[in-house]
Amino acid sequence: SDQTTITFHDGNSIPQVGLGVWQTPNDTAVTAVKAALATGYRHIDTAAIYENEQGVGEGIRASGVARAEIFLTTKLWNSDQGYEQTLKAFDASLKRLGTDYVDLYLIHWPAPKRDQYVDTWKAFIQLQKEGRARSIGVSNFYPEHLQRLIDETGITPVINQIELHPDFPQTQARAYHDKHRIITQSWSPLGQGTLLENPVVAKVAAKHGRTPAQVITRWHIDNGLVVIPKSVTPSRIEENFKVFDFKLDADDMATFAGLEKDGKRIGPDPMTASF
Ligand code: NAD
């Protein structure tokens, strides 16, 4: 396929569309990852807390696609934050994945009440020096959390994975990221499926002869975002990836912008999340 990639400030690059595997048990993760890699995906997004790193690793090995061709992300869970704990948790993730490096390691949440994300980040910097985490980034960080990492360590995360969908476009966060060369990655890009029956989306889909999931995925791509739609159904996994042969135009972007007025977060607010 002619999938697009985005280059990080550390020189590495990430395929713009990846497969998300949240809420996917190990056995299902094996088949979903195999289906995605067979379709042409080269980017998989998992996390320690998803409890499917083993299935993801197995799916990768069963696919016949070389590890070096695949961009693999996992995330550090909140209760493993802190310098020494992070190093241990990272080893455990690699072991479950059955690989000796990840392409991207993310701090899953800032968990500001724990106040450990700076020490955690120092361990991430060490893991990148060792070459075991090729790139390091964060998830669910507000600009003030990012700024603390930059001020206290001098190392800027390459990416921030945040909740972002057309009706919750995170305009302020993206402006901060752009200023600091941080790539924005969209989680729950389809609004966890809630946007797929939206009439505004349906209108743009009909115009292009595409499905709602395809035009929403394309909206993320055309906004310069990295996007990880989730499905465990092979036909939908394939559908979500067939998005490199069309583009949204200015009218479509204006139509999508109309969704913002109803926009709201689906997931927890990182500032006040209880975990
Ligand atoms: P999503 O927005 O990707 O929506 C997924 C749901 O949409 C599926 O369960 C399915 O019901 C439906 N769907 C997908 N493709 C479809 C299609 N072609 N046709 C019809 N229905 C379709 O939701 P998500 O899983 O919450 O987010 C995607 C990924 O983002 C996750 O799997 C995970 O990897 C990541 N994520 C990260 C965080 C974080 O804190 N960093 C939080 C949530 C999700």
Short mmCIF file of N, CA, C and O in Angstrom, two decimals, residues 65-111:
data_model
loop_
_atom_site.label_atom_id
_atom_site.label_comp_id
_atom_site.label_asym_id
_atom_site.label_seq_id
_atom_site.Cartn_x
_atom_site.Cartn_y
_atom_site.Cartn_z
N VAL A 65 5.58 -11.39 8.77
CA VAL A 65 6.18 -10.08 8.49
C VAL A 65 7.37 -9.90 9.44
O VAL A 65 7.25 -10.17 10.63
N ALA A 66 8.49 -9.45 8.90
CA ALA A 66 9.70 -9.29 9.72
C ALA A 66 9.47 -8.25 10.82
O ALA A 66 8.86 -7.21 10.59
N ARG A 67 9.96 -8.56 12.00
CA ARG A 67 9.85 -7.64 13.13
C ARG A 67 10.34 -6.24 12.77
O ARG A 67 9.74 -5.23 13.16
N ALA A 68 11.42 -6.17 12.00
CA ALA A 68 12.02 -4.88 11.64
C ALA A 68 11.08 -4.01 10.80
O ALA A 68 11.26 -2.79 10.75
N GLU A 69 10.10 -4.63 10.17
CA GLU A 69 9.17 -3.85 9.33
C GLU A 69 7.98 -3.34 10.12
O GLU A 69 7.13 -2.63 9.58
N ILE A 70 7.88 -3.75 11.39
CA ILE A 70 6.69 -3.42 12.18
C ILE A 70 7.03 -2.38 13.24
O ILE A 70 8.06 -2.47 13.91
N PHE A 71 6.14 -1.40 13.38
CA PHE A 71 6.28 -0.37 14.41
C PHE A 71 5.38 -0.79 15.58
O PHE A 71 4.16 -0.80 15.49
N LEU A 72 6.03 -1.14 16.70
CA LEU A 72 5.31 -1.67 17.86
C LEU A 72 5.40 -0.70 19.03
O LEU A 72 6.49 -0.30 19.45
N THR A 73 4.22 -0.35 19.55
CA THR A 73 4.13 0.56 20.71
C THR A 73 3.56 -0.20 21.90
O THR A 73 2.57 -0.93 21.77
N THR A 74 4.16 -0.01 23.08
CA THR A 74 3.47 -0.40 24.31
C THR A 74 3.59 0.73 25.33
O THR A 74 4.26 1.74 25.07
N LYS A 75 2.87 0.58 26.45
CA LYS A 75 2.77 1.67 27.42
C LYS A 75 3.00 1.16 28.84
O LYS A 75 2.62 0.03 29.16
N LEU A 76 3.57 2.03 29.64
CA LEU A 76 3.84 1.76 31.05
C LEU A 76 2.61 2.07 31.89
O LEU A 76 2.08 3.20 31.81
N TRP A 77 2.16 1.12 32.71
CA TRP A 77 0.98 1.41 33.54
C TRP A 77 1.34 2.27 34.75
O TRP A 77 2.47 2.29 35.23
N ASN A 78 0.33 2.99 35.24
CA ASN A 78 0.51 4.00 36.31
C ASN A 78 1.16 3.44 37.57
O ASN A 78 2.03 4.09 38.16
N SER A 79 0.76 2.24 37.98
CA SER A 79 1.29 1.69 39.24
C SER A 79 2.76 1.27 39.10
O SER A 79 3.39 0.93 40.09
N ASP A 80 3.29 1.28 37.88
CA ASP A 80 4.70 0.98 37.65
C ASP A 80 5.56 2.23 37.49
O ASP A 80 6.73 2.14 37.11
N GLN A 81 4.98 3.40 37.72
CA GLN A 81 5.78 4.62 37.59
C GLN A 81 6.86 4.69 38.68
O GLN A 81 6.76 4.05 39.72
N GLY A 82 7.90 5.51 38.41
CA GLY A 82 9.08 5.59 39.28
C GLY A 82 10.26 4.99 38.52
O GLY A 82 10.05 4.11 37.67
N TYR A 83 11.48 5.43 38.80
CA TYR A 83 12.64 5.05 37.99
C TYR A 83 12.88 3.54 37.95
O TYR A 83 12.86 2.93 36.88
N GLU A 84 13.07 2.93 39.10
CA GLU A 84 13.42 1.49 39.12
C GLU A 84 12.25 0.63 38.66
O GLU A 84 12.43 -0.34 37.93
N GLN A 85 11.04 1.01 39.12
CA GLN A 85 9.84 0.26 38.74
C GLN A 85 9.64 0.27 37.23
O GLN A 85 9.24 -0.74 36.64
N THR A 86 9.92 1.40 36.60
CA THR A 86 9.76 1.51 35.15
C THR A 86 10.68 0.55 34.43
O THR A 86 10.27 -0.15 33.50
N LEU A 87 11.94 0.49 34.86
CA LEU A 87 12.91 -0.40 34.20
C LEU A 87 12.45 -1.85 34.31
O LEU A 87 12.53 -2.62 33.35
N LYS A 88 11.92 -2.20 35.48
CA LYS A 88 11.41 -3.58 35.69
C LYS A 88 10.19 -3.86 34.81
O LYS A 88 10.08 -4.92 34.19
N ALA A 89 9.26 -2.90 34.79
CA ALA A 89 8.02 -3.08 34.02
C ALA A 89 8.32 -3.18 32.53
O ALA A 89 7.68 -3.93 31.80
N PHE A 90 9.33 -2.41 32.09
CA PHE A 90 9.71 -2.46 30.67
C PHE A 90 10.23 -3.86 30.31
O PHE A 90 9.84 -4.43 29.29
N ASP A 91 11.11 -4.40 31.16
CA ASP A 91 11.63 -5.76 30.92
C ASP A 91 10.48 -6.77 30.83
O ASP A 91 10.49 -7.66 29.97
N ALA A 92 9.50 -6.62 31.71
CA ALA A 92 8.37 -7.56 31.73
C ALA A 92 7.54 -7.42 30.45
O ALA A 92 7.08 -8.42 29.89
N SER A 93 7.37 -6.20 29.96
CA SER A 93 6.63 -5.99 28.70
C SER A 93 7.37 -6.66 27.54
O SER A 93 6.76 -7.36 26.73
N LEU A 94 8.68 -6.44 27.46
CA LEU A 94 9.46 -7.05 26.37
C LEU A 94 9.35 -8.56 26.41
O LEU A 94 9.20 -9.22 25.38
N LYS A 95 9.39 -9.10 27.62
CA LYS A 95 9.31 -10.55 27.78
C LYS A 95 7.96 -11.06 27.26
O LYS A 95 7.90 -12.05 26.52
N ARG A 96 6.87 -10.38 27.65
CA ARG A 96 5.54 -10.81 27.20
C ARG A 96 5.40 -10.66 25.68
O ARG A 96 4.80 -11.49 25.01
N LEU A 97 5.97 -9.58 25.14
CA LEU A 97 5.88 -9.34 23.70
C LEU A 97 6.78 -10.30 22.91
O LEU A 97 6.58 -10.52 21.72
N GLY A 98 7.81 -10.83 23.59
CA GLY A 98 8.74 -11.74 22.92
C GLY A 98 9.62 -11.02 21.91
O GLY A 98 9.93 -11.54 20.84
N THR A 99 10.05 -9.81 22.28
CA THR A 99 10.91 -9.03 21.39
C THR A 99 11.99 -8.37 22.24
O THR A 99 11.86 -8.31 23.47
N ASP A 100 13.07 -7.89 21.60
CA ASP A 100 14.12 -7.26 22.42
C ASP A 100 14.12 -5.74 22.32
O ASP A 100 15.00 -5.09 22.87
N TYR A 101 13.11 -5.19 21.64
CA TYR A 101 12.96 -3.72 21.64
C TYR A 101 11.52 -3.36 21.28
O TYR A 101 10.80 -4.17 20.68
N VAL A 102 11.11 -2.16 21.64
CA VAL A 102 9.87 -1.61 21.09
C VAL A 102 10.23 -0.36 20.28
O VAL A 102 11.26 0.28 20.53
N ASP A 103 9.38 -0.05 19.33
CA ASP A 103 9.61 1.14 18.52
C ASP A 103 9.23 2.40 19.29
O ASP A 103 9.80 3.46 19.06
N LEU A 104 8.24 2.24 20.18
CA LEU A 104 7.78 3.40 20.94
C LEU A 104 7.30 2.93 22.31
O LEU A 104 6.52 1.98 22.41
N TYR A 105 7.80 3.60 23.36
CA TYR A 105 7.33 3.33 24.72
C TYR A 105 6.68 4.60 25.24
O TYR A 105 7.26 5.69 25.12
N LEU A 106 5.46 4.47 25.79
CA LEU A 106 4.71 5.63 26.26
C LEU A 106 4.43 5.54 27.75
O LEU A 106 4.10 4.45 28.26
N ILE A 107 4.51 6.66 28.45
CA ILE A 107 3.95 6.76 29.81
C ILE A 107 2.44 6.87 29.61
O ILE A 107 1.97 7.83 28.98
N HIS A 108 1.67 5.89 30.11
CA HIS A 108 0.25 5.79 29.74
C HIS A 108 -0.58 6.99 30.20
O HIS A 108 -1.42 7.49 29.46
N TRP A 109 -0.37 7.44 31.44
CA TRP A 109 -1.09 8.60 32.00
C TRP A 109 -0.11 9.40 32.87
O TRP A 109 0.77 8.80 33.49
N PRO A 110 -0.31 10.71 32.98
CA PRO A 110 0.59 11.47 33.86
C PRO A 110 0.38 11.12 35.34
O PRO A 110 1.33 11.21 36.12
N ALA A 111 -0.84 10.72 35.70
CA ALA A 111 -1.17 10.41 37.10
C ALA A 111 -0.57 11.46 38.03
O ALA A 111 0.27 11.15 38.88
#
